[in-house]
Each structure stands twice: as structure tokens, then as C-alpha cells.
Amino acid sequence: DGGITQSPKYLFRKEGQNVTLSCEQNLNHDAMYWYRQDPGQGLRLIYYSQIVNDFQKGDIAEGYSVSREKKESFPLTVTSAQKNPTAFYLCASSIGGGAYEQYFGPGTRLTVT
Amino acid sequence: AQSVTQLDSQVPVFEEAPVELRCNYSSSVSVYLFWYVQYPNQGLQLLLKYLSGSTLVESINGFEAEFNKSQTSFHLRKPSVHISDTAEYFCAVSVINAGGTSYGKLTFGQGTILTVHP
């Protein structure tokens, strides 16, 4: 089955620790995205990548980092510099370009205490 | 910069009643418009989209949305809802750049939680 996988589903970390969220897709999509979802705020774009070895900051990139070494993988690192990291994180991919549907993974709920 | 406003954070309705979820956007350039649906603890799924052409677009499960350029709106409607339609619905826009393409960055509204009661 083609799709996007995110792991783990739930993640708990202590404040001050960096944590990496996994996102893998087997849809052969060029573009991949990371969003953060908070109650009542919708989804906000953290980073996006239109092609391997290239990525751009989204609207709320501070405290996050990404890499895109392989077409199918787009991991997100939440660093200790992110002031409020507890949230639901969603990864998405698309063929490319804004006219195309974005396919979303099931999400990772990160709790930092 | 563009923005999306979903005017209702929660919409409760009874089964088989009609429903309208409102979405207004603000953008200085043309946009593509989308509605996504999210069931509890899941990712989002595309419900329908407007790219060009007919201003009324439909989904396979009975939802429809109408693009109104003058009012910068893209309201979602369904004439008769089912219990299974209970979910959170997101309106989103993607800016069309000067070259007529779009980079795929989506700007989402805050979401509307639709709850269908028996």
C-alpha cells in the first residue's frame, strides 16, 4: 500500500532534549511538508521541501530543523530552542505544486515536560 | 500575505439536517482553494478543491463548495449530514505565483468541528 508513515504515534521527552520525528513516503512524491497542529489554530507550516537536498522555512521554522537526503524521507528535529514543542505534528507529501493534493500521514503527538 | 478565516469553530447539527461551514480568505493574488477533513487522531484527507472553471465543486460523499470571488469565500455545504460526517474540517489556500504555478504552501484556517447528533 502506498502512503505516508510517521513514527512514533506518541512521543514523550524531557525539556531540553532534542527529538527527531520520522516521516517516510512511498508515493514517489517530490514535495514533502511538515505542519504543526494546535487546538483552535489549524495547521501551520514548519518546513517544506520541493526536491531532494533542498528545503525552505515555513511560517514557524524557529526551533526546528529538517533534512532531505532521500526522496522518500523528511525527518523533523524539534530542538531545545523550540519554546513550546508540545503539539501534534503532521507530515505530508504531494507530486509537487499547489494544485496537487497533499497526502497526510497519521501524525505524531509530542509531549514535552 | 494570505489568510484564511473559518467563521465557526464548532457546528452542531442533527442527522439528516443541512449544514454549511463557512470559509473566507484574504489574498492579494489568485489562489487555489481546498477543503480537508480530519477524523479524530488521524491525518487530513482532501475533501474537494477548486482550481479553475466551474465555481461549484463536489466531493464523492455529497459535500459541495462554491467559490465566490467577489466575496472571497469558499463555503462548504451538505444537504443532509450523517453521523459519520462528524469530524474537523479545514479550509486552505495555496497562492498562485506570477508564473501561474504554485509552490504548494498551504495556509489553513483554524478548523471547524462538525458534530452530527442522532
CSV table of C-alpha atoms in Angstrom, one decimal:
chain,number,residue,atom,x,y,z
A,1,ASP,CA,0.0,0.0,0.0
A,2,GLY,CA,1.3,3.5,-0.9
A,3,GLY,CA,1.2,6.1,1.8
A,4,ILE,CA,3.0,8.1,4.4
A,5,THR,CA,4.2,6.7,7.7
A,6,GLN,CA,5.0,8.7,10.8
A,7,SER,CA,6.6,7.2,13.8
A,8,PRO,CA,6.1,7.0,16.6
A,9,LYS,CA,2.5,7.9,17.2
A,10,TYR,CA,3.2,9.2,20.7
A,11,LEU,CA,6.4,10.6,21.9
A,12,PHE,CA,7.4,11.9,25.3
A,13,ARG,CA,10.5,13.9,26.0
A,14,LYS,CA,12.0,16.0,28.8
A,15,GLU,CA,12.5,19.7,28.4
A,16,GLY,CA,15.9,20.5,26.9
A,17,GLN,CA,16.2,17.4,24.8
A,18,ASN,CA,16.2,17.3,21.0
A,19,VAL,CA,13.9,14.9,19.4
A,20,THR,CA,13.5,13.7,15.8
A,21,LEU,CA,10.2,12.8,14.2
A,22,SER,CA,10.2,10.3,11.3
A,23,CYS,CA,8.3,10.8,8.1
A,24,GLU,CA,8.6,8.3,5.2
A,25,GLN,CA,6.6,8.1,2.0
A,26,ASN,CA,6.5,5.5,-0.8
A,27,LEU,CA,4.3,7.6,-3.2
A,28,ASN,CA,7.3,8.8,-5.2
A,29,HIS,CA,6.3,12.4,-4.4
A,30,ASP,CA,8.8,15.2,-4.9
A,31,ALA,CA,7.4,17.6,-2.4
A,32,MET,CA,7.2,17.0,1.4
A,33,TYR,CA,5.9,19.2,4.2
A,34,TRP,CA,5.8,19.4,8.0
A,35,TYR,CA,2.9,21.0,9.8
A,36,ARG,CA,2.3,21.7,13.5
A,37,GLN,CA,-1.3,21.5,14.7
A,38,ASP,CA,-2.5,23.1,17.9
A,39,PRO,CA,-6.2,23.2,19.1
A,40,GLY,CA,-8.1,26.1,17.6
A,41,GLN,CA,-5.1,27.3,15.4
A,42,GLY,CA,-5.4,25.0,12.4
A,43,LEU,CA,-2.2,23.7,10.8
A,44,ARG,CA,0.9,25.9,10.5
A,45,LEU,CA,3.7,25.1,8.1
A,46,ILE,CA,7.1,24.5,9.7
A,47,TYR,CA,9.3,23.4,6.7
A,48,TYR,CA,8.8,22.2,3.2
A,49,SER,CA,10.9,20.5,0.5
A,50,GLN,CA,10.2,20.5,-3.2
A,51,ILE,CA,13.1,18.3,-4.1
A,52,VAL,CA,15.9,16.2,-2.6
A,53,ASN,CA,18.7,18.1,-0.8
A,54,ASP,CA,16.6,21.3,-0.8
A,55,PHE,CA,14.2,22.7,1.7
A,56,GLN,CA,12.7,26.0,2.8
A,57,LYS,CA,11.4,27.5,6.0
A,58,GLY,CA,7.7,27.8,6.5
A,59,ASP,CA,5.9,30.2,8.8
A,60,ILE,CA,7.1,28.8,12.1
A,61,ALA,CA,10.6,27.3,11.5
A,62,GLU,CA,12.3,28.7,14.6
A,63,GLY,CA,13.4,25.9,16.9
A,64,TYR,CA,13.1,23.2,14.2
A,65,SER,CA,15.4,21.6,11.7
A,66,VAL,CA,15.0,19.2,8.8
A,67,SER,CA,17.0,17.2,6.2
A,68,ARG,CA,16.0,15.8,2.8
A,69,GLU,CA,18.8,13.3,1.9
A,70,LYS,CA,16.4,10.9,0.2
A,71,LYS,CA,13.3,11.4,-1.8
A,72,GLU,CA,11.2,9.2,0.5
A,73,SER,CA,12.3,10.6,3.8
A,74,PHE,CA,11.9,14.0,5.5
A,75,PRO,CA,12.7,13.9,9.3
A,76,LEU,CA,12.0,16.8,11.6
A,77,THR,CA,14.1,17.6,14.6
A,78,VAL,CA,12.5,19.6,17.4
A,79,THR,CA,15.3,21.3,19.2
A,80,SER,CA,15.6,22.5,22.7
A,81,ALA,CA,15.3,26.1,21.3
A,82,GLN,CA,11.6,25.5,20.5
A,83,LYS,CA,9.8,27.2,23.3
A,84,ASN,CA,6.6,25.3,23.2
A,85,PRO,CA,7.1,22.0,21.4
A,86,THR,CA,4.2,20.1,22.8
A,87,ALA,CA,1.8,19.6,19.8
A,88,PHE,CA,0.5,17.3,17.1
A,89,TYR,CA,2.9,17.1,14.1
A,90,LEU,CA,1.8,16.2,10.7
A,91,CYS,CA,3.9,15.3,7.7
A,92,ALA,CA,2.5,15.5,4.1
A,93,SER,CA,3.7,14.9,0.6
A,94,SER,CA,2.5,15.8,-2.9
A,95,ILE,CA,3.5,15.4,-6.5
A,96,GLY,CA,4.6,19.0,-6.4
A,97,GLY,CA,3.0,22.4,-6.8
A,98,GLY,CA,0.0,23.9,-5.1
A,99,ALA,CA,-2.7,22.5,-7.5
A,100,TYR,CA,-2.0,19.0,-6.3
A,101,GLU,CA,-3.5,17.2,-3.3
A,102,GLN,CA,-1.3,16.9,-0.2
A,103,TYR,CA,-1.4,13.4,1.3
A,104,PHE,CA,-1.0,13.4,5.1
A,105,GLY,CA,0.5,10.9,7.5
A,106,PRO,CA,-1.3,9.9,10.7
A,107,GLY,CA,0.7,12.3,12.8
A,108,THR,CA,2.9,12.2,15.9
A,109,ARG,CA,1.8,13.6,19.2
A,110,LEU,CA,4.8,15.1,21.0
A,111,THR,CA,4.6,15.9,24.7
A,112,VAL,CA,7.5,17.7,26.3
A,113,THR,CA,7.5,18.0,30.1
B,1,ALA,CA,0.3,37.6,2.8
B,2,GLN,CA,-2.7,35.4,2.6
B,3,SER,CA,-5.0,34.3,5.5
B,4,VAL,CA,-8.0,32.0,5.9
B,5,THR,CA,-10.8,32.5,8.4
B,6,GLN,CA,-13.3,29.8,9.3
B,7,LEU,CA,-16.1,31.7,10.9
B,8,ASP,CA,-17.4,28.9,13.2
B,9,SER,CA,-15.2,26.9,15.5
B,10,GLN,CA,-17.9,24.4,16.2
B,11,VAL,CA,-21.1,23.5,14.4
B,12,PRO,CA,-23.6,21.0,16.0
B,13,VAL,CA,-26.4,19.6,13.8
B,14,PHE,CA,-28.8,16.8,13.9
B,15,GLU,CA,-28.6,13.9,11.5
B,16,GLU,CA,-30.2,14.5,8.1
B,17,ALA,CA,-30.2,18.2,8.5
B,18,PRO,CA,-28.3,20.5,6.1
B,19,VAL,CA,-25.1,22.1,7.1
B,20,GLU,CA,-22.9,25.0,5.9
B,21,LEU,CA,-19.3,25.5,7.1
B,22,ARG,CA,-18.1,29.0,6.2
B,23,CYS,CA,-14.6,29.9,4.9
B,24,ASN,CA,-13.3,33.3,3.9
B,25,TYR,CA,-9.9,34.1,2.6
B,26,SER,CA,-7.7,37.1,2.1
B,27,SER,CA,-5.1,37.3,-0.6
B,28,SER,CA,-3.7,39.9,-3.0
B,29,VAL,CA,-3.2,37.3,-5.7
B,30,SER,CA,-5.1,34.4,-7.1
B,31,VAL,CA,-5.3,31.2,-5.1
B,32,TYR,CA,-6.3,27.6,-5.3
B,33,LEU,CA,-8.8,26.6,-2.6
B,34,PHE,CA,-9.2,23.3,-0.7
B,35,TRP,CA,-11.3,21.7,2.0
B,36,TYR,CA,-9.7,18.9,4.1
B,37,VAL,CA,-11.3,16.7,6.7
B,38,GLN,CA,-9.7,15.2,9.8
B,39,TYR,CA,-11.2,12.4,11.7
B,40,PRO,CA,-10.1,12.0,15.4
B,41,ASN,CA,-6.4,11.3,15.9
B,42,GLN,CA,-5.8,11.0,12.2
B,43,GLY,CA,-4.2,12.9,9.4
B,44,LEU,CA,-6.1,15.1,7.0
B,45,GLN,CA,-7.8,13.9,3.8
B,46,LEU,CA,-8.7,16.0,0.8
B,47,LEU,CA,-12.4,16.6,0.5
B,48,LEU,CA,-12.6,18.8,-2.5
B,49,LYS,CA,-10.7,21.5,-4.3
B,50,TYR,CA,-11.2,24.5,-6.6
B,51,LEU,CA,-8.5,25.2,-9.2
B,52,SER,CA,-10.4,26.9,-12.1
B,53,GLY,CA,-13.5,26.5,-14.2
B,54,SER,CA,-16.9,25.9,-12.6
B,55,THR,CA,-17.2,27.7,-9.3
B,56,LEU,CA,-19.2,24.8,-7.8
B,57,VAL,CA,-17.2,21.7,-6.9
B,58,GLU,CA,-18.4,18.5,-5.4
B,59,SER,CA,-17.0,15.6,-3.4
B,60,ILE,CA,-17.9,11.9,-3.8
B,61,ASN,CA,-19.6,11.8,-0.4
B,62,GLY,CA,-22.2,14.6,-1.0
B,63,PHE,CA,-20.3,17.7,0.0
B,64,GLU,CA,-20.1,20.7,-2.3
B,65,ALA,CA,-18.4,24.1,-2.1
B,66,GLU,CA,-18.8,27.2,-4.1
B,67,PHE,CA,-16.0,29.7,-5.0
B,68,ASN,CA,-17.3,33.3,-4.7
B,69,LYS,CA,-14.5,35.6,-6.0
B,70,SER,CA,-16.3,38.8,-5.1
B,71,GLN,CA,-16.9,37.7,-1.5
B,72,THR,CA,-13.6,35.8,-1.3
B,73,SER,CA,-15.4,32.8,0.1
B,74,PHE,CA,-15.4,29.1,-0.3
B,75,HIS,CA,-18.2,27.8,1.9
B,76,LEU,CA,-18.8,24.0,2.3
B,77,ARG,CA,-22.3,22.6,2.2
B,78,LYS,CA,-24.1,19.3,2.5
B,79,PRO,CA,-27.9,19.0,2.2
B,80,SER,CA,-28.2,16.0,4.6
B,81,VAL,CA,-25.5,15.0,7.0
B,82,HIS,CA,-24.8,11.6,8.5
B,83,ILE,CA,-23.3,10.6,11.9
B,84,SER,CA,-20.1,9.6,10.0
B,85,ASP,CA,-19.6,13.2,8.9
B,86,THR,CA,-18.6,14.1,12.4
B,87,ALA,CA,-15.0,15.4,12.1
B,88,GLU,CA,-13.0,18.6,11.9
B,89,TYR,CA,-13.0,20.4,8.6
B,90,PHE,CA,-10.2,22.7,7.4
B,91,CYS,CA,-10.3,25.3,4.6
B,92,ALA,CA,-6.9,26.0,3.0
B,93,VAL,CA,-5.5,28.2,0.2
B,94,SER,CA,-2.4,27.9,-2.0
B,95,VAL,CA,-1.1,31.1,-3.7
B,96,ILE,CA,-0.7,31.1,-7.5
B,97,ASN,CA,2.5,32.9,-8.3
B,98,ALA,CA,3.2,35.3,-11.1
B,99,GLY,CA,4.2,32.4,-13.4
B,100,GLY,CA,0.8,30.7,-13.0
B,101,THR,CA,2.1,27.9,-10.8
B,102,SER,CA,2.1,27.4,-7.1
B,103,TYR,CA,4.8,26.2,-4.7
B,104,GLY,CA,2.4,24.1,-2.7
B,105,LYS,CA,2.5,26.0,0.6
B,106,LEU,CA,-0.9,25.7,2.1
B,107,THR,CA,-2.4,28.3,4.5
B,108,PHE,CA,-5.0,26.7,6.7
B,109,GLY,CA,-8.0,28.1,8.6
B,110,GLN,CA,-8.5,27.4,12.2
B,111,GLY,CA,-10.8,24.5,11.6
B,112,THR,CA,-14.5,23.8,12.2
B,113,ILE,CA,-15.6,20.9,14.3
B,114,LEU,CA,-18.8,19.4,12.9
B,115,THR,CA,-20.7,17.3,15.3
B,116,VAL,CA,-23.7,15.3,14.0
B,117,HIS,CA,-26.2,14.2,16.6
B,118,PRO,CA,-28.7,11.4,16.2
